[in-house]
XYZ file of C-alpha atoms in Angstrom:
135
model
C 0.000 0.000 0.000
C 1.457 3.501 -0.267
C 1.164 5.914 1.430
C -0.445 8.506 -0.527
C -3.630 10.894 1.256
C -6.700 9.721 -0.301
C -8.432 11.750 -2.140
C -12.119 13.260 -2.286
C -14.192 13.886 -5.667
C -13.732 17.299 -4.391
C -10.329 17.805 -5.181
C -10.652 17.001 -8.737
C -13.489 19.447 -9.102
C -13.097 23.423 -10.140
C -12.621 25.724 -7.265
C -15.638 28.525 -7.409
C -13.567 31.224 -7.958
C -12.372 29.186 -11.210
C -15.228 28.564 -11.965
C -16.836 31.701 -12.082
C -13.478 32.936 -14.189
C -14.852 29.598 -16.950
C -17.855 31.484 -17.169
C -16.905 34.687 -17.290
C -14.856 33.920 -20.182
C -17.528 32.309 -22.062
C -19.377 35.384 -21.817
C -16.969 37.129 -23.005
C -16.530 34.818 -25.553
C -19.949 34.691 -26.672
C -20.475 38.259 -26.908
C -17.984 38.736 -29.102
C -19.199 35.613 -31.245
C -22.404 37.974 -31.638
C -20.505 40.861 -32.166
C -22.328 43.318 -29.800
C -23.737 43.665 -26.299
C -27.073 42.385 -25.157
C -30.004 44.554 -26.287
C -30.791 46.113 -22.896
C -27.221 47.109 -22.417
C -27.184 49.083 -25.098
C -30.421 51.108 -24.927
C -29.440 54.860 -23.516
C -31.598 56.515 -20.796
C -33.361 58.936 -24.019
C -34.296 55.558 -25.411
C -35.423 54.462 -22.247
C -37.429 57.719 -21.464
C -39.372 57.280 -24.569
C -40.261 54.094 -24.434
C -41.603 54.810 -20.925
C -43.380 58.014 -22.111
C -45.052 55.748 -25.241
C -46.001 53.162 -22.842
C -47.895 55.600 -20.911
C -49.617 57.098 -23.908
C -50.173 53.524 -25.379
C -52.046 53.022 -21.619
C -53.956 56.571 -21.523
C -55.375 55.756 -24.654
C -56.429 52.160 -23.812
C -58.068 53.821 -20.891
C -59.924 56.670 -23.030
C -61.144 53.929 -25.678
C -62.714 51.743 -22.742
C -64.188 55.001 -20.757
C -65.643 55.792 -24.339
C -67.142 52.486 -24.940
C -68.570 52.537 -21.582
C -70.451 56.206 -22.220
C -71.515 54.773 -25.528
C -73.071 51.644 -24.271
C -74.853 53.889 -21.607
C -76.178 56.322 -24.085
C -77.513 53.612 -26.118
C -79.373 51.393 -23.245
C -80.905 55.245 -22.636
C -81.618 55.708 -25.800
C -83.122 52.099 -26.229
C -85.149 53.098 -23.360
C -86.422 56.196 -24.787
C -87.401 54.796 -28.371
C -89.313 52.330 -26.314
C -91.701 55.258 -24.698
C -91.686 57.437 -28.230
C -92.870 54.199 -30.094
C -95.628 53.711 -26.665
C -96.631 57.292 -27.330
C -96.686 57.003 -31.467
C -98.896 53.657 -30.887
C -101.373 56.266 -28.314
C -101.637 59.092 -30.743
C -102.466 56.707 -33.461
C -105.327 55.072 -31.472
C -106.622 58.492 -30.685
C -106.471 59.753 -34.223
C -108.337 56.409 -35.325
C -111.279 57.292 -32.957
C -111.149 60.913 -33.901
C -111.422 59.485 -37.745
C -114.357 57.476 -37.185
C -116.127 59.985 -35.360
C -115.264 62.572 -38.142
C -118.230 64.098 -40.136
C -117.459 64.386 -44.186
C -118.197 67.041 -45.982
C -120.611 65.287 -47.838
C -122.560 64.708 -44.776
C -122.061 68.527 -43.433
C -123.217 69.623 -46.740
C -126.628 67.682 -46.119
C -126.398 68.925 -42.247
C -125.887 72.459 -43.271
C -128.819 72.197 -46.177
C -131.115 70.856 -43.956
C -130.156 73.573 -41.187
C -130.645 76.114 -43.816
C -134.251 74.514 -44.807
C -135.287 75.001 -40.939
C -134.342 78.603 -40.895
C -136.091 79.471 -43.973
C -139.111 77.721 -42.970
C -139.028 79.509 -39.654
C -137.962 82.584 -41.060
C -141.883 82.307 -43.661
C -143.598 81.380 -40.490
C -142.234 84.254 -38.829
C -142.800 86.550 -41.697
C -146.546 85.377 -41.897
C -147.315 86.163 -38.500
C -145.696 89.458 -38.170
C -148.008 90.337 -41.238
C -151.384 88.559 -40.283
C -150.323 90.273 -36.589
């Protein structure tokens, strides 16, 4: 036997400092494969600003379309509501021109009225004539 110090799995392994150099270096090594810097890394804070400052508009006018179709769907259940009564109110006024239609004289038959009004008088009238001279 000799007398060597056993040794653990451990000891063949990669300190973490070395490893943490390994992967540095393939970083580095696969940024420059790609030939620039990650896309966020390379944004500057004007870039930044205005894609914050679209993001808000992009939001306020999310928020103005669904306030808008909310007011529109409010004005139409009123005006649903109101059509309802009008059409109520149209079906009334027709009723109450149909009576006053029937009930309506012609002119045919106030011609006849009239005639036979004027008949009375005149005959009332020669009575009243023939009296005031036999009188």
């Amino acid at each position: 036997m000799t007398d060597e110090p056993k040794r653990r799995a451990s000891d063949f392994a990669p300190s973490s400092e070395s490893r943490l150099n390994l992967m540095q270096a393939q970083l580095h090594e696969i940024t420059k494969a790609l030939g620039k810097m990650p896309e966020q890394e390379q944004k500057t804070g004007m870039e930044r600003h205005a894609q914050t400052v679209l993001a808000a508009v992009t939001i306020g006018l999310i928020g103005w379309v669904g306030i808008s179709v909310t007011e529109g769907s409010n004005a139409l259940a009123k005006m649903e509501v109101i059509t309802g009564q009008l059409q109520e109110e149209v079906r009334e006024l027709k009723s109450h021109i149909r009576n006053a239609t029937d009930s309506h004289v012609g002119k045919d038959e106030m011609r006849e009225a009239r005639n036979k009004c004027e008949e009375g008088l005149q005959h009332l009238d020669g009575r009243v004539r023939k009296l005031e001279g036999n009188g």
